[in-house]
XYZ file of C-alpha atoms in Angstrom:
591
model
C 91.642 106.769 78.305
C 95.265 106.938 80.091
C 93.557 105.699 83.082
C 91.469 102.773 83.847
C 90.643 102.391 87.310
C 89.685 98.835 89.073
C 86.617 98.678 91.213
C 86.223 97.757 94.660
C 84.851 94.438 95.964
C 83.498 95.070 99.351
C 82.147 98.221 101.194
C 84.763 99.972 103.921
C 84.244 99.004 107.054
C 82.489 101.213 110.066
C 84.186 104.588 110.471
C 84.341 105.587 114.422
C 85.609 108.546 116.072
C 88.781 108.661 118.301
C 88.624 107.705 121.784
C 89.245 110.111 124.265
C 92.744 110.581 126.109
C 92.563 107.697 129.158
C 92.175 110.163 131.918
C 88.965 112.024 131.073
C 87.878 113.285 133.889
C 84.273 115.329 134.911
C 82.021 117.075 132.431
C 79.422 115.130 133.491
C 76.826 117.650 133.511
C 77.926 118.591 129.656
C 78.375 114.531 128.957
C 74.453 113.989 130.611
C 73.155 116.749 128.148
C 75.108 116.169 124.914
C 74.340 112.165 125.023
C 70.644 112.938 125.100
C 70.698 115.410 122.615
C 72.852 113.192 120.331
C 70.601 109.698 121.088
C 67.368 112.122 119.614
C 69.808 112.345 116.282
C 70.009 116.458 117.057
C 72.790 118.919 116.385
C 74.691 119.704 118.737
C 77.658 122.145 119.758
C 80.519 122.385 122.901
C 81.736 125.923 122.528
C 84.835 127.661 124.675
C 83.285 130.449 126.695
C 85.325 133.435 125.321
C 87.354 131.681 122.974
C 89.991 130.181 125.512
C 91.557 126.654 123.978
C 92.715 124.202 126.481
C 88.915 123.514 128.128
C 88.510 120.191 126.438
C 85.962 120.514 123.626
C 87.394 117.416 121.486
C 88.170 115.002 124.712
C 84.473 115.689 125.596
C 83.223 115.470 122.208
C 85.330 112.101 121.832
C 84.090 110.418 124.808
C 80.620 112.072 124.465
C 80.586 109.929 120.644
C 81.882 106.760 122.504
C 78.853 107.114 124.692
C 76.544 107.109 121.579
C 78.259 104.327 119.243
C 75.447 102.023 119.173
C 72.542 104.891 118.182
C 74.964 105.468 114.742
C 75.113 102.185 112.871
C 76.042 104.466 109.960
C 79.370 105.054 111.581
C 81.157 108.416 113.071
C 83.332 110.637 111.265
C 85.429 113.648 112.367
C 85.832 116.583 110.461
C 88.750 118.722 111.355
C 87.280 122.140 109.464
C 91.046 124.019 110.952
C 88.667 127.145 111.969
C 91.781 128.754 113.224
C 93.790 128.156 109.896
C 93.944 131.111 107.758
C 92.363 128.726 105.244
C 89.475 126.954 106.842
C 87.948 123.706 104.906
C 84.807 124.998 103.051
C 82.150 123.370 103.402
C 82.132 121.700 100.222
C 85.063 120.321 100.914
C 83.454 119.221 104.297
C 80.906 117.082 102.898
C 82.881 115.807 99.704
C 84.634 114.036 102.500
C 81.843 112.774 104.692
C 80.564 111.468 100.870
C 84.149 109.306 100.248
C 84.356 108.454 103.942
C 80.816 106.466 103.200
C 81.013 105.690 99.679
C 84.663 105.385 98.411
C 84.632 104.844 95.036
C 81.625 107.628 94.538
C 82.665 109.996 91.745
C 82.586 113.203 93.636
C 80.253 115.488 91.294
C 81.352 118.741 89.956
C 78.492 121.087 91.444
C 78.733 122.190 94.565
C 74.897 121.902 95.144
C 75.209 118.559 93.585
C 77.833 117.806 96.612
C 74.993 119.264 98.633
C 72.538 116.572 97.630
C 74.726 113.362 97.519
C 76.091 114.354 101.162
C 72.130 115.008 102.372
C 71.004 112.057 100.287
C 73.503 109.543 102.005
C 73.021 110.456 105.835
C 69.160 110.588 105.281
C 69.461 107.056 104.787
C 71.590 105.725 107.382
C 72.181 107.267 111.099
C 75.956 108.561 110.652
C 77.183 110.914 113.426
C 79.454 114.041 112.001
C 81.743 115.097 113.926
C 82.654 119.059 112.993
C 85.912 119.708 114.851
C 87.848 123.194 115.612
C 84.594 125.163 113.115
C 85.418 128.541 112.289
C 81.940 130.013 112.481
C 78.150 128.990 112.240
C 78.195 129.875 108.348
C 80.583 127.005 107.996
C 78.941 124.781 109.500
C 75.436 125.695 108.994
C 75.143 123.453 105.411
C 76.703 120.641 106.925
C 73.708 119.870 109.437
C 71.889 116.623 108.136
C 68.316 115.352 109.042
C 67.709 112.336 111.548
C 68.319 109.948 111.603
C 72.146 111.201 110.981
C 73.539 114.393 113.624
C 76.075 117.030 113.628
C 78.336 117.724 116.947
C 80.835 120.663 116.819
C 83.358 121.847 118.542
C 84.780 125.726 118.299
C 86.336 128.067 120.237
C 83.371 130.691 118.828
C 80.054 131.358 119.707
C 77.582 129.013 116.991
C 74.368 130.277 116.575
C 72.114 128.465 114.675
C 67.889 127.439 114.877
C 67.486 124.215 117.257
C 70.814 123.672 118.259
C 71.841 122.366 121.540
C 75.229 124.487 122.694
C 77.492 123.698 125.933
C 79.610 126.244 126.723
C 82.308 125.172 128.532
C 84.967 126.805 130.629
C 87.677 125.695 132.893
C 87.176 122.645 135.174
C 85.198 122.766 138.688
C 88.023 122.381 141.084
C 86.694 119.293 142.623
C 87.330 117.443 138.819
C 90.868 119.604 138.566
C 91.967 118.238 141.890
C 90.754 114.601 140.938
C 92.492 114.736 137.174
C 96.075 116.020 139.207
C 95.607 113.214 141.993
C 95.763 110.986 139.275
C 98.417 111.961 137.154
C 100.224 112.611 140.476
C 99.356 108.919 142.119
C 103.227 108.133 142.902
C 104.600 111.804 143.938
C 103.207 112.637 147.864
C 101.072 115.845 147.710
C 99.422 117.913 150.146
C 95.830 119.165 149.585
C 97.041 122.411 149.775
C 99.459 122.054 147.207
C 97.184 120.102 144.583
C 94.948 123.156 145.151
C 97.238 125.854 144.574
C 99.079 123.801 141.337
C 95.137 123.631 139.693
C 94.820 127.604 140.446
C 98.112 127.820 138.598
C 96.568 125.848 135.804
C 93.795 127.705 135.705
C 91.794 124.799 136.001
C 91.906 123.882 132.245
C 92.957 120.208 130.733
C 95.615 120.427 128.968
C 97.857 122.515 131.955
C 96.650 120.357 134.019
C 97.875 116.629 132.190
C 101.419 118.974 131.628
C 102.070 120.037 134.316
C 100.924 116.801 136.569
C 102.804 114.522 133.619
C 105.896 116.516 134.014
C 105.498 116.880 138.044
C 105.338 112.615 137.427
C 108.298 112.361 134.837
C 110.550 114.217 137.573
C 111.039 112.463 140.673
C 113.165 114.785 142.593
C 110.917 117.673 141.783
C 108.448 118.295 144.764
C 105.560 120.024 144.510
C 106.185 122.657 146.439
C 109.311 123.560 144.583
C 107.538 123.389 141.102
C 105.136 126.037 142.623
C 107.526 128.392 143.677
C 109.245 128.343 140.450
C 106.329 128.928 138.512
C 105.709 131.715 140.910
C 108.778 133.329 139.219
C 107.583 133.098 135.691
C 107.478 136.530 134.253
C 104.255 138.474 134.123
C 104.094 138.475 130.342
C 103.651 135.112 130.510
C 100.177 135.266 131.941
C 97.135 133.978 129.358
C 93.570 135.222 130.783
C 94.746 136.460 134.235
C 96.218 132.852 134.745
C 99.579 131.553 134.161
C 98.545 128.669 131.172
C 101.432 129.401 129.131
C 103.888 129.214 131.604
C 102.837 125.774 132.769
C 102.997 124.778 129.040
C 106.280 126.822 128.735
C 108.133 125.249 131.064
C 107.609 121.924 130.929
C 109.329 122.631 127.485
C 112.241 124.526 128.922
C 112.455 121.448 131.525
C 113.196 119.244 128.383
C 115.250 121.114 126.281
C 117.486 121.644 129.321
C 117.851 117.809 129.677
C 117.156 117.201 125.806
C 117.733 120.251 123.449
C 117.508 118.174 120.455
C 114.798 116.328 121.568
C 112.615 119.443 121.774
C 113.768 120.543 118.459
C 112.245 117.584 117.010
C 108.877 118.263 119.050
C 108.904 121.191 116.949
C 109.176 119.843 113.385
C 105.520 118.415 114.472
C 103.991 120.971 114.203
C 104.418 120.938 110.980
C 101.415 118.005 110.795
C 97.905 119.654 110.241
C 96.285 116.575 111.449
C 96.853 113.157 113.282
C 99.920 111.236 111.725
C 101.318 108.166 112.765
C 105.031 106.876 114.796
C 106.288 106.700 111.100
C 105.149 109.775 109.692
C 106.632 111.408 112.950
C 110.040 109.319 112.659
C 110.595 110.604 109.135
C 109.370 114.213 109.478
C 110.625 114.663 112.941
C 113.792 112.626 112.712
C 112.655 111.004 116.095
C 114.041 108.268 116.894
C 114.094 105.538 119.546
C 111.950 106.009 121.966
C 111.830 109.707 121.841
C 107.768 109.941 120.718
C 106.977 107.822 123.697
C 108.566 110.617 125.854
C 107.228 113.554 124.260
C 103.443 111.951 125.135
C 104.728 110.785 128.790
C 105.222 114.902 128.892
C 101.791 115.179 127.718
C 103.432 117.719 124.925
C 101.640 114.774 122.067
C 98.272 113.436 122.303
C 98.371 109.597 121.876
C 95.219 107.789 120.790
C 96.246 103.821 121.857
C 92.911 102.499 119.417
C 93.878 104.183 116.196
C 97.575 104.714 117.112
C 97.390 108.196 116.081
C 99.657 111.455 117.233
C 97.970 114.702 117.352
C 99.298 118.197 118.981
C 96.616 120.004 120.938
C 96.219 123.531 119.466
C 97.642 125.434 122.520
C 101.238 122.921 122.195
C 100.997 124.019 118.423
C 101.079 127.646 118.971
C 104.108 126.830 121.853
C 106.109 125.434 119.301
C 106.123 127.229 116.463
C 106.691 130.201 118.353
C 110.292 129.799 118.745
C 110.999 127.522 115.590
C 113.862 128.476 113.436
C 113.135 129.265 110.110
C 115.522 127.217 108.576
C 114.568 123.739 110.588
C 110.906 124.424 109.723
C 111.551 124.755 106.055
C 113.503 121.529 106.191
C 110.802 119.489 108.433
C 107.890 120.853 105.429
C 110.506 119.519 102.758
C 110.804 116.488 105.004
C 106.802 116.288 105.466
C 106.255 116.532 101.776
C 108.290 114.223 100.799
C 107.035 111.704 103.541
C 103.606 112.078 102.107
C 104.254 111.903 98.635
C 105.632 108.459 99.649
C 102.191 107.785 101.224
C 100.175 108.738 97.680
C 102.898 106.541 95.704
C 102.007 103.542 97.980
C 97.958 104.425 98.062
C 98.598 104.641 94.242
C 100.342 101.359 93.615
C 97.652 99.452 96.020
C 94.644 100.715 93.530
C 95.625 99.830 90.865
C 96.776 96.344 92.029
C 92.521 95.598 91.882
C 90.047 93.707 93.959
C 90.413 94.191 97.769
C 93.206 96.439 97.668
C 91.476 99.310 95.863
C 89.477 99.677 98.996
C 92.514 99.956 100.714
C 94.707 102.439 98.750
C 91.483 104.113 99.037
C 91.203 103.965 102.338
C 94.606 105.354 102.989
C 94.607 108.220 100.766
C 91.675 109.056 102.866
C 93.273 108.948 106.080
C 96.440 110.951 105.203
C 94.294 113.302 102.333
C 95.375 116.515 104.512
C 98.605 116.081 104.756
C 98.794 115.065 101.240
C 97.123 118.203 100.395
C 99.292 119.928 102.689
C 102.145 118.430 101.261
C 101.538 118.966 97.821
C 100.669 123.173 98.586
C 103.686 123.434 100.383
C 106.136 121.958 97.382
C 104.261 123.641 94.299
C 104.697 127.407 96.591
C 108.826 126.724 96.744
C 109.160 124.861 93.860
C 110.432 127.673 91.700
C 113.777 128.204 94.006
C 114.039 124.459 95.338
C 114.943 121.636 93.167
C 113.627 118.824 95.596
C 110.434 121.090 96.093
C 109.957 121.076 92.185
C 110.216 117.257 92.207
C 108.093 116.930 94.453
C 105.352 119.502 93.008
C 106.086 117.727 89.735
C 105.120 113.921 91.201
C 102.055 114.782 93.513
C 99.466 114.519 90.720
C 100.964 112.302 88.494
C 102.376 108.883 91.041
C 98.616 107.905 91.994
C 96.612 109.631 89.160
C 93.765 106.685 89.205
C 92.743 107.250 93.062
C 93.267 111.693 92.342
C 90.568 110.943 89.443
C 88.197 109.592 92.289
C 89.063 112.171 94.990
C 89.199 115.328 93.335
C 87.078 118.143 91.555
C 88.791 118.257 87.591
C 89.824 121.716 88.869
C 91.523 120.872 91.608
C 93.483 118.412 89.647
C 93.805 121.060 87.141
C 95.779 123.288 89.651
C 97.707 120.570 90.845
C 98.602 119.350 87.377
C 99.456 123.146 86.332
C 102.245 122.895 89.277
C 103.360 120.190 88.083
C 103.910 121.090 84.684
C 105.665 124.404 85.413
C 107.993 121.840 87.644
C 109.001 119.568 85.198
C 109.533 122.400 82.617
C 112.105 123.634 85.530
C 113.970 120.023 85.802
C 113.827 119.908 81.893
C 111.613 116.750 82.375
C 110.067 116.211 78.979
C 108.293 113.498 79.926
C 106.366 114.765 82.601
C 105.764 117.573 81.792
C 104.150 115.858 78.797
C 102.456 113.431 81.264
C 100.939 116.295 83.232
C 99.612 118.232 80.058
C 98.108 115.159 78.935
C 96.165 114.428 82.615
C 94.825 118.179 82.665
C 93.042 117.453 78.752
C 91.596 114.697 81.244
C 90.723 117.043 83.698
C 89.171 119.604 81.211
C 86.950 116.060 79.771
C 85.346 115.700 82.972
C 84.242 118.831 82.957
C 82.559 118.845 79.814
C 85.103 120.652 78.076
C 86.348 118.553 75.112
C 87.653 121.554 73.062
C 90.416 122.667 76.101
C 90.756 119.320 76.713
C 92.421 118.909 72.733
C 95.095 121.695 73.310
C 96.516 119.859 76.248
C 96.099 116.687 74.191
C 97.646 118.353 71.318
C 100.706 119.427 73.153
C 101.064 116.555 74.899
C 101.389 114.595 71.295
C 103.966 117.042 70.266
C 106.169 116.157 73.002
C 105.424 112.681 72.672
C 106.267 112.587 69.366
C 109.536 114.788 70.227
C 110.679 112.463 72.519
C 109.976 109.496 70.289
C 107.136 107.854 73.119
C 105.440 105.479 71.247
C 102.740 104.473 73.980
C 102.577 107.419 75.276
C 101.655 109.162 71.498
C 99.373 106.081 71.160
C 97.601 107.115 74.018
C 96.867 110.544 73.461
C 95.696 110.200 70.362
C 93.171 107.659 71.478
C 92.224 110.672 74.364
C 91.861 112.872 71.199
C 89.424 110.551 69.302
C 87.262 110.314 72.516
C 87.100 114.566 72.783
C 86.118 114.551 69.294
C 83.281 111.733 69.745
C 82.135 114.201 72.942
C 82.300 116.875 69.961
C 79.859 114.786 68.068
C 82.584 114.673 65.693
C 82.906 110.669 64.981
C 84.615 110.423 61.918
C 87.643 112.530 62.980
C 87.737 110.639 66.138
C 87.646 107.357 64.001
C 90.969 109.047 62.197
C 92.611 109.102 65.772
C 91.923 105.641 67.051
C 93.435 103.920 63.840
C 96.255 105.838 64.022
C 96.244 104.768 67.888
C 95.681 100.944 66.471
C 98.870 101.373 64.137
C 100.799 102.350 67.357
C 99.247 99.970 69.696
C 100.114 97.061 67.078
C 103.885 98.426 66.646
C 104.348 98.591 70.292
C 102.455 94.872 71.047
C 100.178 96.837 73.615
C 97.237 94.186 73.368
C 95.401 95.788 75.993
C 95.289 99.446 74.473
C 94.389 97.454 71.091
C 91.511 96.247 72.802
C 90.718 99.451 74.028
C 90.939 100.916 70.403
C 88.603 98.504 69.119
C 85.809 98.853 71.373
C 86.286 102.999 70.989
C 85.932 102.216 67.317
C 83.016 100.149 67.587
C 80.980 103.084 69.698
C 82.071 105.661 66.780
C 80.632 103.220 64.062
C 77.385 102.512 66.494
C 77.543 106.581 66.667
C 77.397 106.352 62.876
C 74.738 103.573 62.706
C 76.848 101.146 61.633
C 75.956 98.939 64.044
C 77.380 95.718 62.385
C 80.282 97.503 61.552
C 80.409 98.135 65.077
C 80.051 94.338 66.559
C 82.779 93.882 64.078
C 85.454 95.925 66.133
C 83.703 95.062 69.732
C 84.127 90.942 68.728
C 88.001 91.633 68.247
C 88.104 93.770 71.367
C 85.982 90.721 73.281
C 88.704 88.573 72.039
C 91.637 90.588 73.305
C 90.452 90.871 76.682
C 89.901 87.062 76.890
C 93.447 87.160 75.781
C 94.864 89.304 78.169
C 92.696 88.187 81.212
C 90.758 91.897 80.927
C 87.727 91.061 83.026
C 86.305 94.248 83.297
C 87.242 95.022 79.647
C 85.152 92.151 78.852
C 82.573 92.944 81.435
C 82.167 96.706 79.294
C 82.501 95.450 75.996
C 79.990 92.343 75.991
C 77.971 95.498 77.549
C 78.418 97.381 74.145
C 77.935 94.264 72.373
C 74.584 93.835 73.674
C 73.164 97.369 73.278
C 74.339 97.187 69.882
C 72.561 93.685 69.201
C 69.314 95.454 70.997
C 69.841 98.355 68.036
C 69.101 95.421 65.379
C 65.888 94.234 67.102
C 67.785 90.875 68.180
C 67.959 91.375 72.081
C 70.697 88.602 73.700
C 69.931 87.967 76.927
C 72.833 85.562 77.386
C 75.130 88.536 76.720
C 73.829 90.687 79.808
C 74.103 88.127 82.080
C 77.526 87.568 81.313
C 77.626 91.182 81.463
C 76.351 91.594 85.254
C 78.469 88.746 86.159
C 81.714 90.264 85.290
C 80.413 93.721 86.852
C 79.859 91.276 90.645
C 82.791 89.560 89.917
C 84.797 92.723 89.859
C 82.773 95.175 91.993
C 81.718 97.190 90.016
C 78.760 98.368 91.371
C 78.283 101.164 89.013
């Protein structure tokens, strides 16, 4: 095979959910009934009566899973499902995650009611706490609820209806908890009762005004109270959201900026462009933010800062605000930008696999963290990459720079699509040897899913090119790929006429390793054959070779083969499955 990915060493550690922003205030009512619910391992759901954002359903579900840590020794893991995206996650996708987020080096399988039973399997035998963030409706969520001792909380801003569950609708804060969140924020600007009244009204009572307009009230210190009232008093009427005037507290603590800072708020812009949390880097680069310019933009309260995880996030409601007046142009530059940041991130998640032992689990672990914006990433460069050179690059490298953690993470058919973008790309750039690269990973794709007979036109064109191009390795390897379809086909003799050719290559090129590789593929065709001393033959010289070459999970897989094939002749070596299952600790691998 072209890829040969090392096993992990040691399980990931505890996932948790995000703390909530450090001046929570109230809900106690909602916090008493949801941490009661969740401690009897029940579902659960915080809704937004009529639909309104900016109530607080994720703070609340944030501090509500702080409150219930201990009664999840399985972990917590959030789910953003993007309910208001025109393309929601599915729920397949939902729990394919929750799967890798708890096991990741499972092979995801290809049925989706095989997803179904892994996912149900797993969190029925350790208490793991799902978090189902920003659902689209109770059909999306409905297959993702797990029996105790693991729960399901949501958040949306719909209505979910389903048997059992425990909902809290929320709506905008009692004005004793609105006053007490502004006399916070507000601790070093002199206010009047009154005034902190009449500023909450404006606010409507809801969160998110509320920590903007108090943050921004705080940021300005010759701005009075009184002054800020009576200028959002003059805010036009078209500005009003639900009879109160939410967008125009939101509004113009943006206008306040960009009249100090234009640029500045240009940049808070370009992050909207992230679908999810990213980090100060991942802003720097796709922003262009520099200095201490992030820090600012959260002292506004226009980005959410979580200190534990140090994550960014925009809340929904500062989304919508600034995409609404971004210019075409500088949002098609900050996606370019994004893409290209998060290709960066796959390259490095990549390289970290396949350096083996503890830092699989951590390229891993990163492509897990950033997987949406990689995903988001990749979408955006394979739609422009027909009139936009860099966007073809980019569409060309996404499934082809960390191949060995994709083969983990992906369904073959999402590879598939990926690895047809990237194809079409390099055929753009005239890159021969990418495009050959890609054609060969998509036979791999087509393998997986049990279809050895597609799989062997990609292989086949991938040899041509090869060939063309005069890649010696790269021909080697395909043809090996070849002689594995055709043992799937049952078809061992003509795959035993593709590994020697492979040999001839490997020997020509000095690629010890894929010589090994070719000898133990021989000796399973011969076994196939019943030529089982035949086949110890090839599997001693592939043994040898990976002593060689320090292969220790080559040897681990071949002294495997070497003992099942001793077993066929009635002469059972113990001593050869022990070294066997030592190898297989030694490296991880658990499978």
């Amino acid at each position: 095979m072209e890829q040969q990915p090392p096993s992990p060493q040691r399980p990931p550690t505890t996932p948790l959910l995000p703390n909530p922003v450090a001046d929570f205030t109230g809900r106690q009512n909602a916090i008493d009934k949801l941490v009661a619910r969740l401690r009897n391992r029940e579902t659960a759901a915080i809704t937004a009566i009529d639909g309104q954002g900016g109530v607080g359903k994720t703070e609340l579900a944030y501090y509500v899973g702080r409150e219930v840590r201990e009664h999840y020794p399985g972990g917590q893991i959030l789910l953003n499902l993007r309910g208001l995206n025109p393309n929601p996650v599915t729920p397949e996708d939902a729990m394919a995650r929750v799967i890798l987020a708890l096991e990741p080096e499972q092979k995801l399988p290809d049925k989706p009611e095989q997803i179904a039973g892994l996912y149900q399997g797993l969190l029925a035998a350790r208490g793991v706490l799902i978090l189902a963030d920003n659902a689209k409706d109770s059909d999306q969520v409905r297959p993702l609820i797990p029996s105790p001792p693991s729960a399901l909380l949501i958040t949306s801003r719909q209505t979910i209806q389903l048997a059992g569950i425990e909902r809290v609708d929320l709506d905008e804060l009692p004005s004793e908890e609105a006053h007490t969140l502004l006399r916070n924020i507000l601790r070093s600007k002199p206010a009047a009762d009154d005034e902190v009244a009449g500023l909450a009204r404006l606010c409507g009572n809801l969160p998110i005004a509320l920590r903007v307009a108090g943050n921004y009230l705080a940021s300005a210190p010759a701005l009075s109270v009184p002054r800020y009232l009576e200028r959002l008093g003059t805010k036009p009427a078209d500005m009003i959201h639900g009879g109160r005037k939410i967008r125009a507290i939101l509004a113009d603590s943006v206008e306040a900026l960009e009249r100090e800072n234009p640029s500045l708020v240009k940049k808070w812009r370009s992050l909207a462009v992230f679908p999810a949390p990213f980090d100060r880097q991942a802003a720097e680069a796709v922003a262009e933010l520099e200095g201490d310019e992030l820090d600012t933009l959260v002292g506004r309260s226009l980005v959410i800062y979580d200190r534990d995880q140090e994550r960014f996030r925009l809340h929904d409601s500062m989304r919508e605000l600034a995409e609404e007046r971004w210019d075409e142009d500088a949002a098609y530059r900050a996606r370019r930008r994004h893409a290209a940041h998060y290709l960066s991130v796959e390259r490095r998640a990549g390289a970290a696999y396949l350096e083996g032992g503890e830092r699989v689990l951590a390229g891993l672990r990163l492509f897990d963290q950033e997987r949406v914006q990689i995903e988001a990433g990749q979408a955006w460069a394979g739609a422009h990459a027909a009139e936009d050179d860099e966007a073809a690059v980019l569409a060309q490298d996404y499934p082809l720079r960390a191949a060995s953690v994709l083969d983990l993470r992906q369904h073959p058919r999402e590879r598939i699509r990926w690895l047809e973008a990237s194809a079409e790309a390099a055929r753009k750039l005239g890159n021969r040897r990418d495009e050959s690269m890609a054609l060969g990973n998509r036979g791999l794709a087509y393998a997986d899913l049990g279809e050895p007979r597609r799989a062997i036109e990609y292989y086949e064109q991938r040899l041509e090119i090869a060939r063309e191009t005069g890649d010696r390795r790269g021909e080697g390897r395909v043809l090996n790929n070849l002689g594995l379809a055709y043992a799937d086909l049952g078809e061992p003799r003509r795959a035993i006429e593709h590994y020697e050719q492979d040999l001839a290559i490997c020997r020509e090129t000095e690629d010890r390793r894929g010589e090994g590789q070719t000898f133990n593929n021989l000796g399973l065709a011969y076994a196939n054959l019943g030529e089982t001393r035949r086949a110890i033959e090839y599997y001693e010289q592939a043994l040898e070779i990976a002593r060689e070459t320090g292969g220790r999970r080559s040897e681990g897989t071949t002294l495997g083969n070497l003992g099942l094939a001793y077993a066929n002749l009635g002469e059972t070596r113990r001593a050869i499955y022990e070294q066997a299952l030592e190898i297989a600790r030694e490296t991880g691998g658990r499978r």
